[in-house]
């Protein structure tokens, strides 16, 4: 009888928040398994933060119009895809709800995590002013930490932050901006710029560590020269990718790997994952049929040779084309992938082998 009463009490008072009455037999086990996900980055990870920004820059890089969102949500959400993006799938794999945009008004269940990513954001403050740059995302995270401590008290809040996984996609916009301003940049100038980006990124990561972050996951910078909008800017290359953006991405990724390895040796308890987004996406662009796609170069939605621009029905836009089945395309618009591509990439980030995602994958980070 005592067991029954205890169970009913637990259901009424505790289980609503977890939506799983069975877990009440051992609440401590559930709490040990439950880990938050905090997401930072750019348009590849933005769930709709930019639609809440004031100013033309942030609002201009926001997918708040059809056909964005058509596949899964059936309406635009601010995600630059036809459906879910990589962090949405990672949250689902981790038995978490799809995380809300940090900027979205209303109460958030902070113990699950939040998504701070902003389309157009870079590591450097000068990349696309008006968006939520990485350092500002860090400042918002500091604010969140204060709120979490008020909700859970200091000790529990610290546990949540140390158990959580911190997922990043950042850097691509810094190199897009650099290349468009410096298309003939020398190798030494390219290297100096990459070192500046990595230096700033390192400082931010150390600050995240000081705030409690211990498990860091990175999607590295993708094959920037193979993005439809970049290929359209260089028609003389035909269907070949543009080399300088590719070289910048490769150099950044080499430095990122060294940096995270160094941080692991310097900071007690620091663990990390790097997903080889560069090669994983690049192979899908160049060999789409290998992964179940019919088209790897031309986007599903837009106008131009590669449908690289103008996706969506915003006022004043030129007419655009829209493919019948986004799942057959690697790219949804001129710089962003379809839900099908995102799902495949998220699976590699979640449980990829060490040569794809290592030294840990995200599933392993959640398990530690």
PDB file of C-alpha atoms in Angstrom, residues 202 206 209 259 261-268 270:
ATOM      1  CA  UNK A 202      39.356  29.819 -28.437  1.00  0.00           C
ATOM      2  CA  UNK A 206      37.455  29.066 -22.532  1.00  0.00           C
ATOM      3  CA  UNK A 209      34.263  26.354 -19.832  1.00  0.00           C
ATOM      4  CA  UNK A 259      42.696  23.894 -30.674  1.00  0.00           C
ATOM      5  CA  UNK A 261      42.828  18.887 -28.589  1.00  0.00           C
ATOM      6  CA  UNK A 262      44.890  21.496 -26.736  1.00  0.00           C
ATOM      7  CA  UNK A 263      41.902  22.579 -24.654  1.00  0.00           C
ATOM      8  CA  UNK A 264      41.272  18.964 -23.675  1.00  0.00           C
ATOM      9  CA  UNK A 265      44.837  18.710 -22.347  1.00  0.00           C
ATOM     10  CA  UNK A 266      44.626  22.067 -20.542  1.00  0.00           C
ATOM     11  CA  UNK A 267      41.137  22.009 -19.015  1.00  0.00           C
ATOM     12  CA  UNK A 268      40.141  19.263 -16.548  1.00  0.00           C
ATOM     13  CA  UNK A 270      36.869  18.958 -21.069  1.00  0.00           C
TER      14      UNK A 270
END
